[in-house]
Amino acid sequence: MRMLRYVLLAGLLGAAVSVQAAPTTYKLDPNHTMVLFSWSHFGFSHPTADIGISQGTLVYDPQDPAKSSVDVTMPLSLLDTHVRALDKHLKEATFFNAEKYPVITFKSTQVKPLGDNRFEVIGNLTAHGVTKQVELMAHLNKIGMHPMLKAQAIGFDATGTLKRSDFGVGAYVPMVSDQIKLRITTEGSVPKAAH
């Protein structure tokens, strides 16, 4: 009988460890996600725009972060510079050509843990009909129970740079900078049905 208890206990502990080690899938929250990009405007100012996301999924494996991944969709309909005329201008054929290419997507291909909750996230960014590899430096802000959602949640910040001309959006370079600086903040939670 005692042996049976030990076997059952070992089985339960093994199951608990395997559950803890399993990757967790989070649905990113568009209301708490900002995808900001900024550029130099003739050297005088550095305007910033926010695209945001319509949907996104982040898979995070705390035991083996290299198995983590992220996949997001950013509709240009959400583009917001806080200047209505500039929003319209950026969506025209001179720049993003939103009528022909209405969404921007990012899908990771590799996650490299760097220690201290820092990661290099490499992935394919598709914009203006062009797909290029970009690298983001990400930081895990927090992981745990969300006090309002009562669900497991996660939050990241990330930064990166890219050249817009690589995506065929090179109007006014170099007077308006080719280099674009990215700053991203996001949080997500485990969908209720997944509990």
GROMACS .gro file of C-alpha atoms in nm:
model
  195
    1MET     CA    1   0.000   0.000   0.000
    2ARG     CA    2   0.282   0.236   0.090
    3MET     CA    3   0.453   0.159  -0.242
    4LEU     CA    4   0.129   0.242  -0.426
    5ARG     CA    5   0.113   0.579  -0.252
    6TYR     CA    6   0.472   0.652  -0.356
    7VAL     CA    7   0.398   0.559  -0.716
    8LEU     CA    8   0.086   0.779  -0.719
    9LEU     CA    9   0.274   1.068  -0.559
   10ALA     CA   10   0.557   1.037  -0.810
   11GLY     CA   11   0.305   1.034  -1.092
   12LEU     CA   12   0.130   1.346  -0.963
   13LEU     CA   13   0.460   1.530  -0.918
   14GLY     CA   14   0.566   1.430  -1.268
   15ALA     CA   15   0.236   1.557  -1.410
   16ALA     CA   16   0.272   1.886  -1.221
   17VAL     CA   17   0.624   1.940  -1.354
   18SER     CA   18   0.514   1.865  -1.711
   19VAL     CA   19   0.225   2.111  -1.680
   20GLN     CA   20   0.456   2.384  -1.549
   21ALA     CA   21   0.701   2.321  -1.830
   22ALA     CA   22   0.440   2.345  -2.103
   23PRO     CA   23   0.446   2.654  -2.328
   24THR     CA   24   0.160   2.897  -2.261
   25THR     CA   25  -0.032   3.071  -2.540
   26TYR     CA   26  -0.139   3.431  -2.475
   27LYS     CA   27  -0.381   3.640  -2.676
   28LEU     CA   28  -0.236   3.990  -2.708
   29ASP     CA   29  -0.462   4.275  -2.603
   30PRO     CA   30  -0.504   4.544  -2.874
   31ASN     CA   31  -0.611   4.792  -2.605
   32HIS     CA   32  -0.280   4.752  -2.422
   33THR     CA   33  -0.051   4.721  -2.722
   34MET     CA   34   0.127   5.006  -2.898
   35VAL     CA   35   0.353   4.966  -3.200
   36LEU     CA   36   0.524   5.304  -3.221
   37PHE     CA   37   0.758   5.414  -3.497
   38SER     CA   38   0.944   5.743  -3.529
   39TRP     CA   39   1.159   5.915  -3.789
   40SER     CA   40   1.355   6.234  -3.848
   41HIS     CA   41   1.162   6.504  -4.033
   42PHE     CA   42   1.425   6.711  -4.217
   43GLY     CA   43   1.628   6.700  -3.894
   44PHE     CA   44   1.387   6.939  -3.723
   45SER     CA   45   1.161   6.696  -3.537
   46HIS     CA   46   1.098   6.328  -3.472
   47PRO     CA   47   0.729   6.251  -3.530
   48THR     CA   48   0.585   5.931  -3.386
   49ALA     CA   49   0.302   5.715  -3.516
   50ASP     CA   50   0.118   5.422  -3.362
   51ILE     CA   51  -0.012   5.134  -3.571
   52GLY     CA   52  -0.129   4.902  -3.295
   53ILE     CA   53  -0.259   4.553  -3.360
   54SER     CA   54  -0.591   4.393  -3.447
   55GLN     CA   55  -0.482   4.052  -3.324
   56GLY     CA   56  -0.176   3.877  -3.195
   57THR     CA   57  -0.061   3.556  -3.033
   58LEU     CA   58   0.240   3.508  -2.810
   59VAL     CA   59   0.360   3.164  -2.706
   60TYR     CA   60   0.600   3.172  -2.410
   61ASP     CA   61   0.786   2.876  -2.265
   62PRO     CA   62   0.949   2.976  -1.934
   63GLN     CA   63   1.148   2.651  -1.919
   64ASP     CA   64   1.281   2.686  -2.274
   65PRO     CA   65   1.227   3.044  -2.397
   66ALA     CA   66   1.392   2.962  -2.731
   67LYS     CA   67   1.071   2.775  -2.815
   68SER     CA   68   0.867   3.094  -2.772
   69SER     CA   69   0.707   3.278  -3.064
   70VAL     CA   70   0.495   3.580  -3.157
   71ASP     CA   71   0.260   3.646  -3.448
   72VAL     CA   72   0.081   3.981  -3.491
   73THR     CA   73  -0.137   4.159  -3.746
   74MET     CA   74  -0.130   4.541  -3.773
   75PRO     CA   75  -0.397   4.696  -3.997
   76LEU     CA   76  -0.303   5.032  -4.143
   77SER     CA   77  -0.660   5.142  -4.070
   78LEU     CA   78  -0.537   5.180  -3.709
   79LEU     CA   79  -0.247   5.410  -3.805
   80ASP     CA   80  -0.252   5.717  -3.581
   81THR     CA   81  -0.006   6.008  -3.591
   82HIS     CA   82  -0.245   6.247  -3.408
   83VAL     CA   83  -0.244   6.454  -3.729
   84ARG     CA   84  -0.534   6.360  -3.956
   85ALA     CA   85  -0.372   6.493  -4.273
   86LEU     CA   86  -0.052   6.299  -4.201
   87ASP     CA   87  -0.249   5.980  -4.136
   88LYS     CA   88  -0.408   6.018  -4.479
   89HIS     CA   89  -0.074   6.101  -4.645
   90LEU     CA   90   0.105   5.797  -4.499
   91LYS     CA   91  -0.172   5.566  -4.622
   92GLU     CA   92  -0.143   5.695  -4.980
   93ALA     CA   93   0.054   5.525  -5.259
   94THR     CA   94   0.359   5.746  -5.192
   95PHE     CA   95   0.413   5.564  -4.865
   96PHE     CA   96   0.226   5.256  -4.735
   97ASN     CA   97  -0.034   5.232  -5.014
   98ALA     CA   98  -0.288   5.103  -4.762
   99GLU     CA   99  -0.553   5.044  -5.025
  100LYS     CA  100  -0.333   4.781  -5.193
  101TYR     CA  101  -0.148   4.660  -4.882
  102PRO     CA  102  -0.393   4.708  -4.592
  103VAL     CA  103  -0.203   4.516  -4.321
  104ILE     CA  104   0.146   4.477  -4.181
  105THR     CA  105   0.238   4.147  -4.019
  106PHE     CA  106   0.521   4.018  -3.803
  107LYS     CA  107   0.592   3.652  -3.739
  108SER     CA  108   0.891   3.544  -3.535
  109THR     CA  109   1.129   3.280  -3.665
  110GLN     CA  110   1.371   3.265  -3.372
  111VAL     CA  111   1.388   3.375  -3.008
  112LYS     CA  112   1.730   3.401  -2.841
  113PRO     CA  113   1.734   3.428  -2.459
  114LEU     CA  114   1.999   3.678  -2.343
  115GLY     CA  115   1.949   3.656  -1.965
  116ASP     CA  116   1.788   3.901  -1.720
  117ASN     CA  117   1.449   3.862  -1.894
  118ARG     CA  118   1.596   3.995  -2.221
  119PHE     CA  119   1.552   3.833  -2.560
  120GLU     CA  120   1.647   3.888  -2.921
  121VAL     CA  121   1.342   3.819  -3.135
  122ILE     CA  122   1.410   3.761  -3.504
  123GLY     CA  123   1.123   3.743  -3.748
  124ASN     CA  124   0.968   3.830  -4.080
  125LEU     CA  125   0.805   4.169  -4.116
  126THR     CA  126   0.575   4.207  -4.417
  127ALA     CA  127   0.484   4.561  -4.522
  128HIS     CA  128   0.400   4.719  -4.856
  129GLY     CA  129   0.408   4.373  -5.016
  130VAL     CA  130   0.769   4.310  -4.909
  131THR     CA  131   0.891   4.063  -4.646
  132LYS     CA  132   1.220   4.127  -4.469
  133GLN     CA  133   1.389   3.989  -4.160
  134VAL     CA  134   1.403   4.227  -3.863
  135GLU     CA  135   1.549   4.195  -3.515
  136LEU     CA  136   1.384   4.320  -3.199
  137MET     CA  137   1.533   4.348  -2.852
  138ALA     CA  138   1.260   4.243  -2.609
  139HIS     CA  139   1.225   4.258  -2.232
  140LEU     CA  140   0.983   4.049  -2.026
  141ASN     CA  141   0.816   4.299  -1.792
  142LYS     CA  142   0.598   4.067  -1.589
  143ILE     CA  143   0.427   3.731  -1.593
  144GLY     CA  144   0.155   3.629  -1.349
  145MET     CA  145  -0.212   3.658  -1.259
  146HIS     CA  146  -0.383   3.969  -1.399
  147PRO     CA  147  -0.574   4.138  -1.113
  148MET     CA  148  -0.864   4.252  -1.332
  149LEU     CA  149  -0.892   3.967  -1.583
  150LYS     CA  150  -0.831   3.694  -1.322
  151ALA     CA  151  -0.625   3.515  -1.584
  152GLN     CA  152  -0.259   3.436  -1.642
  153ALA     CA  153  -0.101   3.737  -1.815
  154ILE     CA  154   0.229   3.847  -1.965
  155GLY     CA  155   0.381   4.180  -2.072
  156PHE     CA  156   0.676   4.272  -2.293
  157ASP     CA  157   0.850   4.582  -2.425
  158ALA     CA  158   1.064   4.573  -2.740
  159THR     CA  159   1.275   4.806  -2.953
  160GLY     CA  160   1.430   4.787  -3.296
  161THR     CA  161   1.528   4.975  -3.610
  162LEU     CA  162   1.467   4.920  -3.979
  163LYS     CA  163   1.510   5.095  -4.312
  164ARG     CA  164   1.180   5.184  -4.475
  165SER     CA  165   1.342   5.181  -4.821
  166ASP     CA  166   1.397   4.805  -4.774
  167PHE     CA  167   1.018   4.774  -4.795
  168GLY     CA  168   0.981   5.000  -5.098
  169VAL     CA  169   0.871   5.299  -4.891
  170GLY     CA  170   1.157   5.534  -4.970
  171ALA     CA  171   0.985   5.865  -5.047
  172TYR     CA  172   1.186   6.176  -4.949
  173VAL     CA  173   1.493   5.983  -4.828
  174PRO     CA  174   1.733   6.112  -4.698
  175MET     CA  175   1.561   6.441  -4.602
  176VAL     CA  176   1.302   6.235  -4.418
  177SER     CA  177   1.506   5.962  -4.254
  178ASP     CA  178   1.529   5.616  -4.401
  179GLN     CA  179   1.592   5.471  -4.057
  180ILE     CA  180   1.279   5.406  -3.853
  181LYS     CA  181   1.296   5.350  -3.479
  182LEU     CA  182   1.048   5.103  -3.331
  183ARG     CA  183   0.919   5.090  -2.975
  184ILE     CA  184   0.661   4.831  -2.879
  185THR     CA  185   0.475   4.757  -2.559
  186THR     CA  186   0.222   4.479  -2.524
  187GLU     CA  187   0.040   4.261  -2.279
  188GLY     CA  188  -0.170   3.952  -2.325
  189SER     CA  189  -0.357   3.692  -2.128
  190VAL     CA  190  -0.458   3.328  -2.151
  191PRO     CA  191  -0.807   3.308  -2.308
  192LYS     CA  192  -1.073   3.190  -2.063
  193ALA     CA  193  -1.153   2.880  -2.268
  194ALA     CA  194  -0.790   2.773  -2.238
  195HIS     CA  195  -0.796   2.749  -1.854
   0.00000   0.00000   0.00000
